[in-house]
Amino acid sequence: MGKVDPAFIQEPEHRPRISYIEGEGFPLIDLSPLHSNNVSAIEGLVKEVGKACKEWGFFQVINHGVPLEKRQKIDSDSRKFFEQSLEEKRKVRRTEKLVLGYYDTEHTKNVRDWKEVFDIAVEEPALIPASPDPDDKEITELYNQWPEYPPELRETCQDYGQEMVKLACKLFELIALSLGLPADRFRSFFKDHNSLIRLNHYPSCPTPELALGVGRHKDGGALTILAQDDVGGLEVKQKDGEWVRVKPTPDAYIVNVGDIIQVWSNDKYESVEHRAMVNSEKERFSVPFFFNPAHYTMIKPLEELTNEQNPAKYRAYNWGKFTASRRRSNFQKLNVENLQISHFRISD
Ligand code: OGA
Ligand code: NI
């Protein structure tokens, strides 16, 4: 990545502060009651999840049931992949048509991110609309691209993806219960889920005060489960506007509410802005899993959560078209804001 190209430089108001505050009170939730049949422990857990979703939009989980070896394996394979030369990595590079694979030119809000990425669809082929145009009914089948090295990456990602889907389904049951809904209320949305694993590598950066590993953004999908290494850099925006850093906890996962939960819950749970700082000494790795519904899903506030006093705050939108539009703006620098759920908000 070399010298600092102006494309990486954040506007002054979005630059990170090098002296950061580490989030006190950032929720840490022990999921062990899930592996028991203790009804009152599960009720307590549901309350904790609900509170964390409402107050933070983010929480960490421990005793989540994902075997540590699977996490270590994806972490080490990711390091092996990114260690290779750019030339090697570009053999599996993403193009406008082949949207999965390697790339190092992602933009968030039209500023380049200080990172390189490898994207993998958990279910193959992944189906997404060919274009954001609502009249274009064509659906594209997406296939993963696999590098020659490390040769086991495919199997590692498949295994890890299955673990993430299991965990995400359990979390969704807790979220459903916390909203007063039946535990399986969200299940049908994920029958043909369109989820993604992303390997993130944030190289060390000579000017961490000017650039960001990922610029401020909200996750557009339903739920994100992130594994971060021990370097740290993830920052979450609190309700008072202050950015707080999420302290790495060994073997914990960071979970956050995405835009889709915000819409389904009619703003009861909000998708919160976050970003990743870079570091002048250390490189950093993270592995987010983005849990997304099927492309044909129409996203709108759940009927059970709306009524005359609390009418739906969003018009229905199609998830596939939403993501097709996002993908286009992430791929190249555009001079317009990318699509946000606020574009579907019904003004009161
Ligand atoms: C993301 C993201 C944060 C991180 O990829 O959407 O927010 O710490 N990543 O890598
Ligand atoms: Ni994110």
XYZ file of N, CA, C and O in Angstrom, residues 67-201:
540
model
N -16.076 -23.681 18.345
C -14.800 -24.251 18.787
C -13.628 -23.310 18.473
O -13.525 -22.783 17.360
N -12.781 -23.131 19.459
C -11.646 -22.223 19.305
C -10.759 -22.615 18.117
O -10.238 -21.757 17.407
N -10.617 -23.928 17.872
C -9.734 -24.366 16.755
C -10.230 -23.805 15.428
O -9.445 -23.508 14.546
N -11.548 -23.700 15.286
C -12.079 -23.228 13.996
C -11.751 -21.756 13.792
O -11.464 -21.303 12.690
N -11.793 -21.030 14.870
C -11.434 -19.615 14.775
C -9.932 -19.450 14.521
O -9.506 -18.624 13.713
N -9.144 -20.244 15.231
C -7.691 -20.155 15.034
C -7.309 -20.546 13.614
O -6.406 -19.971 13.017
N -8.032 -21.505 13.070
C -7.715 -21.985 11.724
C -8.001 -20.891 10.685
O -7.175 -20.618 9.815
N -9.126 -20.235 10.796
C -9.438 -19.208 9.787
C -8.489 -18.020 9.959
O -8.039 -17.418 8.984
N -8.130 -17.754 11.191
C -7.199 -16.672 11.447
C -5.834 -16.982 10.821
O -5.253 -16.149 10.125
N -5.346 -18.192 11.004
C -4.014 -18.474 10.468
C -4.050 -18.600 8.943
O -3.133 -18.160 8.258
N -5.127 -19.142 8.389
C -5.212 -19.208 6.925
C -5.315 -17.814 6.311
O -4.761 -17.546 5.240
N -6.022 -16.938 7.013
C -6.144 -15.576 6.521
C -4.761 -14.900 6.484
O -4.387 -14.261 5.498
N -3.994 -15.084 7.550
C -2.636 -14.513 7.573
C -1.789 -15.072 6.443
O -1.033 -14.346 5.792
N -1.929 -16.371 6.212
C -1.129 -16.995 5.137
C -1.511 -16.406 3.782
O -0.662 -16.159 2.938
N -2.790 -16.217 3.587
C -3.224 -15.669 2.299
C -2.679 -14.244 2.109
O -2.078 -13.938 1.075
N -2.866 -13.386 3.102
C -2.473 -11.979 2.929
C -0.960 -11.776 2.887
O -0.501 -10.777 2.350
N -0.206 -12.718 3.447
C 1.263 -12.617 3.408
C 1.831 -12.689 1.998
O 2.967 -12.319 1.760
N 1.047 -13.208 1.080
C 1.560 -13.406 -0.273
C 1.745 -12.072 -1.007
O 1.245 -11.041 -0.573
N 2.414 -12.165 -2.152
C 2.632 -10.948 -2.942
C 1.293 -10.462 -3.503
O 0.352 -11.239 -3.682
N 1.276 -9.170 -3.803
C 0.085 -8.571 -4.397
C -0.276 -9.292 -5.703
O -1.449 -9.533 -6.001
N 0.760 -9.645 -6.423
C 0.538 -10.320 -7.705
C -0.235 -11.633 -7.496
O -1.182 -11.946 -8.214
N 0.175 -12.368 -6.500
C -0.483 -13.646 -6.196
C -1.942 -13.401 -5.778
O -2.862 -14.056 -6.256
N -2.123 -12.419 -4.889
C -3.478 -12.148 -4.384
C -4.394 -11.657 -5.495
O -5.580 -11.977 -5.523
N -3.815 -10.910 -6.406
C -4.657 -10.362 -7.484
C -5.130 -11.424 -8.465
O -6.006 -11.158 -9.281
N -4.575 -12.619 -8.359
C -5.086 -13.702 -9.216
C -6.518 -14.075 -8.849
O -7.224 -14.681 -9.643
N -6.906 -13.751 -7.619
C -8.301 -14.040 -7.213
C -9.023 -12.726 -6.922
O -9.841 -12.624 -6.014
N -8.688 -11.731 -7.708
C -9.221 -10.404 -7.405
C -10.664 -10.258 -7.850
O -11.129 -10.879 -8.801
N -11.319 -9.419 -7.145
C -12.707 -9.109 -7.428
C -12.767 -8.162 -8.625
O -11.935 -7.278 -8.777
N -13.758 -8.364 -9.461
C -13.991 -7.434 -10.562
C -15.452 -7.000 -10.451
O -16.180 -7.476 -9.587
N -15.882 -6.147 -11.355
C -17.259 -5.680 -11.243
C -18.239 -6.840 -11.446
O -19.324 -6.843 -10.893
N -17.835 -7.838 -12.214
C -18.699 -9.011 -12.428
C -18.471 -10.099 -11.374
O -19.409 -10.672 -10.837
N -17.199 -10.371 -11.103
C -16.867 -11.392 -10.094
C -16.720 -10.681 -8.763
O -15.636 -10.229 -8.400
N -17.809 -10.551 -8.028
C -17.745 -9.646 -6.876
C -17.195 -10.282 -5.596
O -17.081 -9.626 -4.582
N -16.848 -11.566 -5.662
C -16.254 -12.199 -4.484
C -14.748 -12.337 -4.712
O -14.300 -12.392 -5.843
N -13.996 -12.422 -3.626
C -12.554 -12.591 -3.772
C -11.789 -11.446 -3.145
O -12.280 -10.796 -2.209
N -10.604 -11.211 -3.687
C -9.657 -10.263 -3.089
C -9.808 -8.849 -3.654
O -10.004 -8.689 -4.859
N -9.687 -7.865 -2.814
C -9.525 -6.503 -3.332
C -8.937 -5.602 -2.264
O -9.035 -5.872 -1.067
N -8.320 -4.541 -2.740
C -7.672 -3.635 -1.789
C -8.066 -2.197 -2.080
O -7.356 -1.272 -1.745
N -9.223 -2.041 -2.710
C -9.618 -0.680 -3.092
C -11.014 -0.339 -2.602
O -11.736 0.410 -3.238
N -11.407 -0.915 -1.470
C -12.759 -0.605 -1.016
C -12.847 0.837 -0.505
O -11.950 1.345 0.153
N -13.980 1.456 -0.815
C -14.274 2.799 -0.322
C -15.453 2.722 0.633
O -16.410 2.007 0.378
N -15.372 3.429 1.740
C -16.532 3.595 2.610
C -16.835 5.084 2.596
O -15.952 5.889 2.894
N -18.026 5.439 2.231
C -18.433 6.841 2.089
C -17.421 7.598 1.218
O -17.002 8.707 1.526
N -17.034 6.924 0.163
C -16.193 7.548 -0.866
C -14.779 7.924 -0.437
O -14.111 8.693 -1.122
N -14.320 7.414 0.690
C -12.906 7.557 1.066
C -12.337 6.145 1.094
O -12.998 5.208 1.545
N -11.094 6.003 0.599
C -10.543 4.654 0.525
C -10.176 4.123 1.903
O -9.651 4.861 2.737
N -10.460 2.850 2.131
C -10.135 2.200 3.401
C -8.710 1.657 3.371
O -8.264 1.143 2.356
N -8.037 1.750 4.536
C -6.660 1.262 4.649
C -6.705 -0.235 4.974
O -6.488 -0.666 6.107
N -7.046 -1.013 3.977
C -7.204 -2.443 4.243
C -7.163 -3.222 2.945
O -7.284 -2.666 1.855
N -7.016 -4.520 3.083
C -7.261 -5.429 1.975
C -8.204 -6.512 2.497
O -8.242 -6.791 3.700
N -8.934 -7.091 1.595
C -10.083 -7.888 1.969
C -10.189 -9.130 1.089
O -9.774 -9.100 -0.076
N -10.720 -10.200 1.653
C -11.071 -11.365 0.831
C -12.492 -11.773 1.205
O -12.768 -12.079 2.363
N -13.399 -11.732 0.253
C -14.813 -12.011 0.507
C -15.211 -13.404 0.039
O -14.863 -13.804 -1.080
N -15.984 -14.077 0.884
C -16.409 -15.446 0.595
C -17.912 -15.563 0.865
O -18.383 -15.190 1.939
N -18.650 -16.103 -0.098
C -20.077 -16.377 0.138
C -20.170 -17.685 0.905
O -19.483 -18.651 0.578
N -21.028 -17.710 1.921
C -21.144 -18.923 2.733
C -21.904 -20.003 1.967
O -21.552 -21.173 2.016
N -22.950 -19.629 1.249
C -23.693 -20.587 0.425
C -23.394 -20.291 -1.035
O -23.425 -19.136 -1.457
N -23.144 -21.321 -1.789
C -22.776 -21.143 -3.180
C -23.715 -21.906 -4.104
O -24.049 -23.049 -3.778
N -24.128 -21.360 -5.235
C -23.858 -19.982 -5.609
C -24.695 -19.024 -4.773
O -25.790 -19.364 -4.357
N -24.143 -17.841 -4.548
C -24.931 -16.799 -3.897
C -25.725 -16.117 -5.007
O -25.189 -15.862 -6.085
N -26.987 -15.863 -4.734
C -27.824 -15.233 -5.759
C -28.052 -13.779 -5.392
O -28.478 -13.485 -4.268
N -27.735 -12.886 -6.336
C -28.080 -11.477 -6.109
C -28.548 -10.843 -7.422
O -28.182 -11.304 -8.503
N -29.367 -9.808 -7.317
C -29.819 -9.153 -8.544
C -28.622 -8.637 -9.354
O -27.620 -8.193 -8.792
N -28.757 -8.728 -10.671
C -27.670 -8.315 -11.552
C -27.396 -6.815 -11.454
O -26.268 -6.375 -11.638
N -28.428 -6.029 -11.151
C -28.226 -4.583 -11.050
C -29.200 -4.005 -10.032
O -30.189 -4.648 -9.687
N -28.912 -2.780 -9.566
C -29.848 -2.157 -8.614
C -31.162 -1.705 -9.258
O -32.117 -1.406 -8.554
N -31.201 -1.685 -10.587
C -32.379 -1.201 -11.297
C -33.606 -2.066 -10.964
O -33.618 -3.265 -11.226
N -34.679 -1.459 -10.405
C -35.840 -2.255 -9.980
C -36.521 -2.998 -11.132
O -37.184 -4.003 -10.904
N -36.362 -2.518 -12.365
C -37.020 -3.194 -13.490
C -36.198 -4.339 -14.051
O -36.676 -5.117 -14.861
N -34.951 -4.415 -13.640
C -34.091 -5.480 -14.148
C -34.288 -6.716 -13.260
O -33.913 -6.719 -12.094
N -34.902 -7.758 -13.816
C -35.236 -8.939 -12.997
C -34.121 -9.986 -13.014
O -34.253 -11.053 -12.430
N -33.052 -9.699 -13.734
C -31.992 -10.704 -13.858
C -31.281 -10.963 -12.527
O -30.978 -10.034 -11.781
N -31.052 -12.245 -12.263
C -30.363 -12.645 -11.031
C -29.000 -13.227 -11.405
O -28.892 -14.030 -12.333
N -27.969 -12.798 -10.702
C -26.624 -13.315 -10.975
C -26.284 -14.401 -9.963
O -26.604 -14.272 -8.784
N -25.609 -15.433 -10.430
C -25.105 -16.480 -9.527
C -23.656 -16.162 -9.215
O -22.841 -16.053 -10.126
N -23.343 -16.042 -7.961
C -21.958 -15.717 -7.604
C -21.235 -16.942 -7.079
O -21.763 -17.663 -6.226
N -20.026 -17.140 -7.570
C -19.196 -18.247 -7.090
C -17.961 -17.689 -6.411
O -17.446 -16.636 -6.795
N -17.486 -18.422 -5.416
C -16.263 -18.008 -4.743
C -15.062 -18.235 -5.647
O -15.066 -19.104 -6.510
N -14.025 -17.433 -5.416
C -12.752 -17.665 -6.088
C -11.813 -18.147 -4.994
O -11.746 -17.539 -3.932
N -11.097 -19.217 -5.243
C -10.192 -19.727 -4.215
C -8.751 -19.596 -4.655
O -8.412 -19.921 -5.789
N -7.899 -19.115 -3.755
C -6.484 -18.993 -4.121
C -5.820 -20.374 -4.096
O -6.354 -21.315 -3.499
N -4.664 -20.463 -4.719
C -3.922 -21.725 -4.634
C -3.398 -21.943 -3.217
O -3.273 -23.061 -2.757
N -3.081 -20.815 -2.570
C -2.476 -20.899 -1.249
C -3.210 -19.981 -0.283
O -3.515 -18.859 -0.645
N -3.490 -20.407 0.922
C -3.283 -21.770 1.430
C -4.359 -22.713 0.868
O -5.528 -22.324 0.769
N -3.974 -23.919 0.498
C -4.893 -24.803 -0.223
C -6.136 -25.180 0.582
O -7.167 -25.497 0.006
N -6.045 -25.120 1.906
C -7.181 -25.558 2.723
C -8.161 -24.424 3.024
O -9.129 -24.616 3.762
N -7.928 -23.246 2.439
C -8.775 -22.092 2.778
C -10.267 -22.367 2.536
O -11.122 -21.977 3.329
N -10.539 -23.058 1.454
C -11.939 -23.333 1.113
C -12.642 -24.116 2.224
O -13.718 -23.731 2.697
N -12.002 -25.191 2.650
C -12.607 -26.024 3.681
C -12.719 -25.266 5.007
O -13.731 -25.351 5.704
N -11.658 -24.524 5.307
C -11.669 -23.734 6.542
C -12.856 -22.781 6.557
O -13.570 -22.671 7.557
N -13.077 -22.108 5.435
C -14.161 -21.114 5.383
C -15.518 -21.795 5.413
O -16.463 -21.286 6.026
N -15.619 -22.937 4.762
C -16.903 -23.655 4.793
C -17.248 -24.071 6.222
O -18.372 -23.873 6.687
N -16.256 -24.607 6.913
C -16.468 -25.020 8.310
C -16.848 -23.842 9.193
O -17.757 -23.914 10.014
N -16.099 -22.773 9.010
C -16.319 -21.589 9.844
C -17.690 -20.987 9.567
O -18.422 -20.598 10.475
N -18.057 -20.968 8.298
C -19.364 -20.430 7.901
C -20.497 -21.184 8.590
O -21.452 -20.573 9.082
N -20.378 -22.494 8.653
C -21.442 -23.283 9.300
C -21.555 -22.927 10.775
O -22.649 -22.803 11.327
N -20.411 -22.763 11.423
C -20.420 -22.376 12.842
C -21.077 -21.012 13.039
O -21.815 -20.787 13.995
N -20.752 -20.098 12.134
C -21.308 -18.743 12.253
C -22.825 -18.749 12.042
O -23.556 -18.042 12.730
N -23.282 -19.551 11.091
C -24.730 -19.622 10.845
C -25.432 -20.156 12.100
O -26.453 -19.621 12.529
N -24.831 -21.173 12.708
C -25.438 -21.728 13.928
C -25.536 -20.674 15.024
O -26.573 -20.512 15.663
N -24.433 -19.961 15.214
C -24.417 -18.936 16.265
C -25.407 -17.810 15.941
O -26.158 -17.350 16.807
N -25.418 -17.398 14.680
C -26.326 -16.305 14.294
C -27.784 -16.714 14.520
O -28.598 -15.900 14.973
N -28.116 -17.962 14.225
C -29.504 -18.419 14.432
C -29.851 -18.389 15.917
O -30.946 -17.964 16.296
N -28.897 -18.802 16.764
C -29.166 -18.763 18.206
C -29.355 -17.319 18.673
O -30.244 -17.018 19.470
N -28.508 -16.436 18.163
C -28.630 -15.032 18.565
C -29.972 -14.452 18.117
O -30.610 -13.693 18.849
N -30.397 -14.847 16.915
C -31.683 -14.352 16.440
C -32.848 -14.848 17.291
O -33.841 -14.148 17.461
N -32.720 -16.054 17.839
C -33.781 -16.537 18.727
C -33.848 -15.655 19.978
O -34.924 -15.274 20.433
N -32.673 -15.320 20.491
C -32.650 -14.459 21.683
C -33.206 -13.074 21.364
O -33.953 -12.484 22.143
N -32.831 -12.569 20.203
C -33.312 -11.234 19.807
C -34.832 -11.262 19.640
O -35.540 -10.364 20.108
N -35.343 -12.321 18.996
C -36.798 -12.442 18.815
C -37.491 -12.434 20.182
O -38.428 -11.656 20.413
N -37.001 -13.265 21.101
C -37.627 -13.326 22.428
C -37.552 -11.972 23.121
O -38.502 -11.544 23.783
N -36.431 -11.282 22.929
C -36.274 -9.993 23.610
C -37.242 -8.941 23.063
O -37.519 -7.944 23.713
N -37.743 -9.180 21.848
C -38.728 -8.264 21.268
C -40.155 -8.741 21.538
O -41.118 -8.197 20.987
N -40.268 -9.790 22.360
C -41.596 -10.323 22.684
C -42.182 -11.175 21.566
O -43.395 -11.360 21.492
N -41.330 -11.689 20.692
C -41.790 -12.498 19.556
C -41.452 -13.968 19.808
O -40.587 -14.267 20.639
N -42.083 -14.891 19.080
C -41.684 -16.302 19.216
C -40.220 -16.478 18.788
O -39.740 -15.768 17.886
N -39.538 -17.416 19.433
C -38.104 -17.596 19.168
C -37.790 -17.795 17.682
O -36.764 -17.339 17.186
N -38.704 -18.469 16.966
C -38.389 -18.777 15.556
C -38.932 -17.724 14.582
O -38.995 -17.953 13.387
N -39.287 -16.554 15.076
C -39.943 -15.550 14.240
C -39.118 -15.162 13.003
O -39.666 -14.860 11.942
N -37.794 -15.158 13.134
C -36.963 -14.694 12.020
C -36.482 -15.828 11.114
O -35.846 -15.585 10.100
N -36.758 -17.063 11.543
C -36.116 -18.201 10.869
C -36.349 -18.214 9.365
O -35.422 -18.406 8.584
N -37.609 -17.987 8.955
C -37.919 -18.148 7.528
C -37.172 -17.143 6.641
O -36.910 -17.416 5.474
N -36.788 -16.009 7.193
C -36.070 -15.013 6.375
C -34.686 -15.526 5.939
O -34.086 -15.012 5.010
N -34.177 -16.507 6.680
C -32.804 -16.935 6.437
C -32.713 -18.299 5.759
O -31.657 -18.904 5.722
N -33.862 -18.737 5.210
C -33.879 -20.050 4.574
C -32.837 -20.101 3.436
O -32.060 -21.043 3.349
N -32.831 -19.107 2.599
C -31.834 -19.043 1.525
C -30.903 -17.873 1.833
O -30.777 -16.943 1.053
N -30.291 -17.926 2.969
C -29.533 -16.746 3.415
C -28.369 -16.435 2.485
O -27.830 -17.312 1.808
N -28.023 -15.177 2.502
C -27.070 -14.627 1.547
C -25.872 -14.087 2.322
O -25.506 -12.929 2.208
N -25.310 -14.932 3.170
C -24.311 -14.441 4.124
C -22.900 -14.488 3.560
O -22.612 -15.223 2.620
N -22.065 -13.698 4.199
C -20.714 -13.473 3.677
C -19.705 -13.554 4.816
O -19.963 -13.049 5.912
N -18.570 -14.167 4.529
C -17.430 -14.084 5.451
C -16.442 -13.141 4.785
O -16.191 -13.247 3.579
N -15.894 -12.247 5.560
C -14.875 -11.350 5.006
C -13.599 -11.503 5.815
O -13.642 -11.450 7.048
N -12.489 -11.699 5.142
C -11.198 -11.666 5.826
C -10.671 -10.251 5.651
O -10.557 -9.773 4.520
N -10.407 -9.583 6.749
C -9.887 -8.210 6.694
C -8.442 -8.198 7.135
O -8.100 -8.777 8.168
N -7.604 -7.520 6.375
C -6.226 -7.267 6.815
C -5.993 -5.768 6.775
O -6.156 -5.148 5.723
